[in-house]
Amino acid sequence: MSTNNYIPREPLVIDCNIEKTLHVIGGKWAFLVLRELFGGTRRFGELQRLIPAVSPRALTSTLRHLEEQGVLERHVFPTVPVTVQYSLTPKGEDLHQMIKEMKLWAAKWT
């Protein structure tokens, strides 16, 4: 009879601010959504037209994630049909400089 001496260990958790930032920013479409919102408040349909490759489902998911992270605010107006607008919070506005620097890096190196 063989004995197994393997003891599972807890995964190593690294408290990394860059990793935290990437989690807040979110997935594939977040940078494009942020880029459009840096220009001001947008409606859902406007964002869809400005980012034609994103599906409505992916856009909704991205907007919800950014809202949960406190990066943008969703404003609902009681019109028929309902009007929904998205705008950046101060936390979201703070991302602008970082993303501009990433754009400059990409222009230089890619």
Coordinates of N, CA, C and O in Angstrom, one line a residue:
M1 N 0.8 -1.2 0.0 CA 0.0 0.0 0.0 C 0.9 1.2 0.0 O 1.8 1.4 0.8
S2 N 0.6 2.1 -0.9 CA 1.4 3.3 -1.1 C 0.8 4.5 -0.3 O -0.4 4.6 -0.3
T3 N 1.7 5.2 0.3 CA 1.2 6.4 1.0 C 1.5 7.7 0.2 O 2.5 7.8 -0.4
N4 N 0.6 8.6 0.2 CA 0.7 9.8 -0.5 C 1.0 10.9 0.5 O 0.2 11.2 1.3
N5 N 2.2 11.5 0.4 CA 2.7 12.5 1.3 C 2.4 13.9 0.8 O 2.9 14.9 1.4
Y6 N 1.7 14.0 -0.3 CA 1.5 15.3 -0.9 C 0.5 16.1 -0.1 O -0.5 15.7 0.3
I7 N 1.0 17.3 0.3 CA 0.1 18.2 1.1 C -0.2 19.4 0.2 O 0.8 20.2 -0.1
P8 N -1.4 19.6 -0.2 CA -1.7 20.8 -1.0 C -1.4 22.1 -0.2 O -1.7 22.2 1.0
R9 N -0.9 23.0 -0.9 CA -0.6 24.3 -0.3 C -1.6 25.4 -0.9 O -2.1 25.3 -2.0
E10 N -1.8 26.4 -0.1 CA -2.6 27.5 -0.5 C -1.8 28.2 -1.7 O -0.6 28.3 -1.6
P11 N -2.6 28.7 -2.7 CA -1.9 29.4 -3.7 C -1.2 30.7 -3.2 O -1.8 31.3 -2.3
L12 N -0.1 31.0 -3.8 CA 0.6 32.2 -3.4 C -0.2 33.5 -3.9 O -0.5 33.6 -5.1
V13 N -0.5 34.3 -3.0 CA -1.2 35.6 -3.3 C -0.3 36.7 -3.3 O 0.4 37.0 -2.3
I14 N -0.1 37.4 -4.4 CA 0.8 38.5 -4.5 C -0.1 39.8 -4.6 O -0.9 39.9 -5.4
D15 N 0.2 40.7 -3.7 CA -0.6 41.9 -3.6 C 0.1 42.9 -4.6 O 1.0 43.6 -4.2
C16 N -0.4 42.9 -5.8 CA 0.3 43.7 -6.9 C -0.7 44.8 -7.4 O -1.8 44.5 -7.8
N17 N -0.2 46.1 -7.3 CA -1.1 47.2 -7.7 C -1.4 47.1 -9.2 O -2.5 47.6 -9.6
I18 N -0.5 46.7 -10.0 CA -0.7 46.6 -11.4 C -1.8 45.6 -11.7 O -2.7 45.8 -12.5
E19 N -1.8 44.4 -11.0 CA -2.8 43.4 -11.2 C -4.2 43.9 -10.7 O -5.2 43.7 -11.4
K20 N -4.2 44.7 -9.7 CA -5.4 45.3 -9.2 C -6.0 46.3 -10.3 O -7.2 46.3 -10.5
T21 N -5.1 47.1 -10.8 CA -5.5 48.0 -11.9 C -6.1 47.3 -13.1 O -7.2 47.6 -13.6
L22 N -5.4 46.2 -13.5 CA -5.9 45.4 -14.6 C -7.3 44.8 -14.3 O -8.2 44.7 -15.2
H23 N -7.5 44.4 -13.1 CA -8.8 43.9 -12.7 C -9.9 44.9 -12.8 O -11.0 44.7 -13.3
V24 N -9.6 46.1 -12.4 CA -10.6 47.2 -12.4 C -10.9 47.6 -13.8 O -12.1 47.8 -14.2
I25 N -9.9 47.7 -14.7 CA -10.1 48.1 -16.1 C -11.0 47.0 -16.8 O -11.8 47.4 -17.6
G26 N -10.7 45.8 -16.4 CA -11.6 44.8 -17.0 C -11.0 44.1 -18.3 O -9.8 44.1 -18.5
G27 N -11.9 43.6 -19.1 CA -11.5 42.8 -20.2 C -11.2 43.5 -21.5 O -10.9 44.7 -21.6
K28 N -11.5 42.8 -22.6 CA -11.1 43.2 -23.9 C -11.6 44.5 -24.4 O -10.9 45.3 -25.1
W29 N -12.8 44.9 -24.1 CA -13.5 46.0 -24.6 C -13.4 47.3 -23.7 O -13.7 48.4 -24.1
A30 N -12.9 47.1 -22.5 CA -12.9 48.2 -21.5 C -12.1 49.4 -22.0 O -12.5 50.6 -21.9
F31 N -11.0 49.2 -22.6 CA -10.1 50.3 -23.1 C -10.9 51.1 -24.2 O -10.8 52.4 -24.2
L32 N -11.6 50.5 -25.0 CA -12.3 51.2 -26.1 C -13.5 51.9 -25.5 O -13.8 53.1 -25.9
V33 N -14.2 51.3 -24.5 CA -15.3 52.0 -23.9 C -14.8 53.3 -23.1 O -15.3 54.4 -23.3
L34 N -13.7 53.1 -22.4 CA -13.1 54.2 -21.7 C -12.7 55.3 -22.7 O -12.9 56.5 -22.4
R35 N -12.1 54.9 -23.8 CA -11.6 55.9 -24.8 C -12.8 56.8 -25.2 O -12.7 58.0 -25.3
E36 N -13.9 56.2 -25.5 CA -15.1 56.9 -25.9 C -15.7 57.8 -24.8 O -16.1 58.9 -25.0
L37 N -15.6 57.3 -23.5 CA -16.2 58.1 -22.4 C -15.2 59.2 -22.0 O -15.7 60.1 -21.4
F38 N -14.0 59.1 -22.4 CA -13.1 60.3 -22.1 C -13.5 61.5 -22.8 O -13.3 62.6 -22.4
G39 N -14.3 61.3 -23.9 CA -14.8 62.4 -24.7 C -16.1 62.9 -24.2 O -16.6 63.9 -24.7
G40 N -16.7 62.3 -23.2 CA -17.9 62.8 -22.6 C -18.9 61.7 -22.4 O -18.7 60.6 -22.7
T41 N -20.1 62.1 -21.9 CA -21.2 61.2 -21.6 C -21.7 60.6 -23.0 O -21.8 61.3 -24.0
R42 N -22.0 59.3 -22.9 CA -22.5 58.5 -24.1 C -23.7 57.7 -23.7 O -23.8 57.2 -22.6
R43 N -24.6 57.5 -24.7 CA -25.6 56.5 -24.6 C -25.2 55.2 -25.1 O -24.2 55.1 -25.8
F44 N -25.9 54.1 -24.7 CA -25.5 52.8 -25.1 C -25.4 52.7 -26.6 O -24.4 52.1 -27.1
G45 N -26.4 53.2 -27.3 CA -26.4 53.1 -28.8 C -25.2 53.8 -29.4 O -24.7 53.4 -30.4
E46 N -24.8 54.9 -28.8 CA -23.7 55.7 -29.3 C -22.4 54.8 -29.2 O -21.6 54.8 -30.1
L47 N -22.3 54.2 -28.0 CA -21.1 53.3 -27.8 C -21.1 52.2 -28.7 O -20.0 51.9 -29.3
Q48 N -22.2 51.6 -29.0 CA -22.3 50.5 -30.0 C -21.8 51.0 -31.4 O -21.1 50.3 -32.1
R49 N -22.3 52.2 -31.8 CA -21.9 52.7 -33.1 C -20.4 53.1 -33.1 O -19.7 52.9 -34.2
L50 N -19.9 53.6 -32.0 CA -18.5 54.0 -32.0 C -17.5 52.8 -31.9 O -16.3 52.9 -32.2
I51 N -18.0 51.7 -31.4 CA -17.2 50.5 -31.2 C -17.9 49.4 -32.0 O -18.5 48.5 -31.4
P52 N -17.9 49.4 -33.3 CA -18.8 48.4 -34.1 C -18.5 47.0 -33.9 O -19.3 46.1 -34.1
A53 N -17.3 46.6 -33.5 CA -16.9 45.2 -33.3 C -17.5 44.6 -32.1 O -17.5 43.3 -32.0
V54 N -17.9 45.4 -31.1 CA -18.4 44.8 -29.8 C -19.9 44.4 -30.0 O -20.7 45.1 -30.6
S55 N -20.2 43.2 -29.5 CA -21.6 42.8 -29.5 C -22.3 43.5 -28.4 O -21.7 43.9 -27.4
P56 N -23.7 43.6 -28.5 CA -24.4 44.2 -27.4 C -24.2 43.5 -26.1 O -24.1 44.2 -25.0
R57 N -24.1 42.2 -26.1 CA -23.9 41.5 -24.8 C -22.6 41.8 -24.2 O -22.5 42.0 -23.0
A58 N -21.5 41.8 -25.0 CA -20.2 42.1 -24.5 C -20.1 43.6 -24.0 O -19.5 43.9 -23.0
L59 N -20.8 44.5 -24.7 CA -20.8 45.9 -24.3 C -21.5 46.0 -22.9 O -21.0 46.7 -22.0
T60 N -22.7 45.4 -22.8 CA -23.4 45.4 -21.6 C -22.6 44.9 -20.4 O -22.5 45.5 -19.3
S61 N -21.9 43.7 -20.7 CA -21.0 43.1 -19.6 C -19.9 44.1 -19.2 O -19.6 44.2 -18.0
T62 N -19.3 44.7 -20.2 CA -18.2 45.6 -19.9 C -18.7 46.8 -19.1 O -18.0 47.2 -18.1
L63 N -19.8 47.4 -19.5 CA -20.4 48.5 -18.8 C -20.7 48.2 -17.4 O -20.4 49.0 -16.5
R64 N -21.3 47.0 -17.2 CA -21.6 46.6 -15.8 C -20.4 46.4 -15.0 O -20.4 46.8 -13.8
H65 N -19.4 45.8 -15.5 CA -18.1 45.6 -14.8 C -17.5 47.0 -14.4 O -17.1 47.1 -13.2
L66 N -17.4 47.9 -15.3 CA -16.8 49.2 -15.0 C -17.7 50.0 -14.0 O -17.1 50.7 -13.2
E67 N -19.0 49.8 -14.1 CA -19.9 50.4 -13.1 C -19.6 49.8 -11.7 O -19.5 50.5 -10.7
E68 N -19.5 48.5 -11.6 CA -19.3 47.8 -10.3 C -17.9 48.2 -9.7 O -17.8 48.3 -8.5
Q69 N -17.0 48.5 -10.6 CA -15.6 48.9 -10.1 C -15.6 50.4 -9.8 O -14.5 50.9 -9.4
G70 N -16.7 51.1 -10.0 CA -16.7 52.5 -9.7 C -16.0 53.4 -10.7 O -15.7 54.6 -10.4
V71 N -15.8 52.9 -11.9 CA -15.2 53.7 -13.0 C -16.1 54.5 -13.8 O -15.8 55.6 -14.2
L72 N -17.4 54.1 -13.9 CA -18.4 54.8 -14.6 C -19.7 54.8 -13.8 O -19.9 54.0 -13.0
E73 N -20.5 55.8 -14.2 CA -21.9 55.9 -13.6 C -22.9 55.7 -14.7 O -22.7 56.1 -15.9
R74 N -24.0 55.0 -14.4 CA -25.1 54.8 -15.3 C -26.2 55.7 -14.8 O -26.7 55.6 -13.7
H75 N -26.7 56.5 -15.8 CA -27.8 57.4 -15.5 C -29.0 57.0 -16.3 O -28.9 56.9 -17.5
V76 N -30.1 56.7 -15.6 CA -31.4 56.3 -16.3 C -32.4 57.4 -16.2 O -32.6 58.0 -15.1
F77 N -32.9 57.8 -17.4 CA -33.9 58.8 -17.5 C -35.3 58.2 -17.8 O -35.4 57.4 -18.7
P78 N -36.3 58.6 -17.1 CA -37.6 58.0 -17.3 C -38.3 58.6 -18.5 O -39.3 59.3 -18.5
T79 N -37.8 58.2 -19.7 CA -38.4 58.6 -20.9 C -39.0 57.4 -21.6 O -38.8 56.2 -21.1
V80 N -39.7 57.5 -22.7 CA -40.2 56.4 -23.4 C -39.7 56.4 -24.8 O -40.0 57.3 -25.6
P81 N -38.8 55.5 -25.2 CA -38.2 54.4 -24.3 C -37.2 55.0 -23.3 O -36.8 56.2 -23.5
V82 N -36.8 54.2 -22.4 CA -35.9 54.7 -21.3 C -34.6 55.1 -22.0 O -34.1 54.4 -22.8
T83 N -34.1 56.2 -21.5 CA -32.8 56.7 -22.0 C -31.7 56.4 -20.9 O -32.0 56.7 -19.7
V84 N -30.6 55.8 -21.3 CA -29.6 55.4 -20.3 C -28.3 56.1 -20.9 O -27.9 55.9 -22.0
Q85 N -27.6 56.8 -20.0 CA -26.3 57.4 -20.3 C -25.3 57.0 -19.4 O -25.5 56.7 -18.2
Y86 N -24.0 56.9 -19.9 CA -22.9 56.5 -19.1 C -21.9 57.6 -19.1 O -21.6 58.3 -20.1
S87 N -21.3 57.9 -17.9 CA -20.2 58.9 -17.8 C -19.2 58.4 -16.8 O -19.5 57.5 -15.9
L88 N -18.0 58.9 -16.9 CA -16.9 58.5 -16.0 C -17.1 59.2 -14.7 O -17.5 60.3 -14.6
T89 N -16.7 58.4 -13.7 CA -16.6 59.0 -12.3 C -15.2 59.6 -12.2 O -14.3 59.4 -13.1
P90 N -14.9 60.3 -11.1 CA -13.5 60.8 -10.9 C -12.5 59.7 -11.0 O -11.4 59.8 -11.5
K91 N -12.8 58.5 -10.4 CA -11.9 57.3 -10.5 C -11.7 56.9 -12.0 O -10.5 56.6 -12.3
G92 N -12.7 57.0 -12.8 CA -12.5 56.7 -14.2 C -11.7 57.7 -14.9 O -10.9 57.4 -15.8
E93 N -12.0 59.0 -14.6 CA -11.2 60.1 -15.2 C -9.7 59.9 -14.9 O -8.9 60.3 -15.7
D94 N -9.4 59.4 -13.7 CA -8.0 59.3 -13.3 C -7.2 58.3 -14.2 O -6.0 58.2 -14.3
L95 N -8.0 57.4 -14.9 CA -7.4 56.4 -15.8 C -6.9 57.1 -17.1 O -6.1 56.5 -17.9
H96 N -7.3 58.3 -17.4 CA -7.0 58.9 -18.7 C -5.6 59.0 -19.0 O -5.1 58.7 -20.1
Q97 N -4.8 59.6 -18.1 CA -3.4 59.8 -18.3 C -2.6 58.5 -18.5 O -1.8 58.4 -19.3
M98 N -3.0 57.5 -17.7 CA -2.4 56.2 -17.8 C -2.6 55.6 -19.2 O -1.7 55.1 -19.9
I99 N -3.8 55.7 -19.7 CA -4.1 55.1 -21.0 C -3.5 55.9 -22.1 O -3.0 55.3 -23.1
K100 N -3.4 57.2 -22.0 CA -2.6 58.0 -22.9 C -1.2 57.6 -23.0 O -0.6 57.5 -24.1
E101 N -0.6 57.3 -21.9 CA 0.8 56.9 -21.8 C 1.0 55.5 -22.5 O 2.0 55.3 -23.2
M102 N 0.0 54.6 -22.3 CA 0.0 53.3 -23.0 C -0.1 53.5 -24.5 O 0.6 52.8 -25.3
K103 N -0.9 54.4 -24.9 CA -1.0 54.7 -26.4 C 0.3 55.2 -27.0 O 0.7 54.8 -28.0
L104 N 1.0 56.1 -26.2 CA 2.3 56.6 -26.7 C 3.3 55.5 -26.7 O 4.1 55.5 -27.7
W105 N 3.3 54.6 -25.8 CA 4.2 53.5 -25.8 C 4.0 52.6 -27.0 O 4.9 52.2 -27.7
A106 N 2.7 52.3 -27.3 CA 2.4 51.5 -28.4 C 2.8 52.1 -29.7 O 3.3 51.5 -30.6
A107 N 2.6 53.4 -29.8 CA 3.0 54.1 -31.1 C 4.5 54.1 -31.3 O 5.0 54.0 -32.4
K108 N 5.3 54.1 -30.2 CA 6.7 54.1 -30.3 C 7.3 52.7 -30.5 O 8.2 52.5 -31.3
W109 N 6.7 51.7 -29.9 CA 7.3 50.3 -29.9 C 6.6 49.3 -30.7 O 7.1 48.2 -30.8
T110 N 5.4 49.6 -31.2 CA 4.7 48.5 -32.0 C 4.5 48.9 -33.4 O 4.6 50.0 -33.8

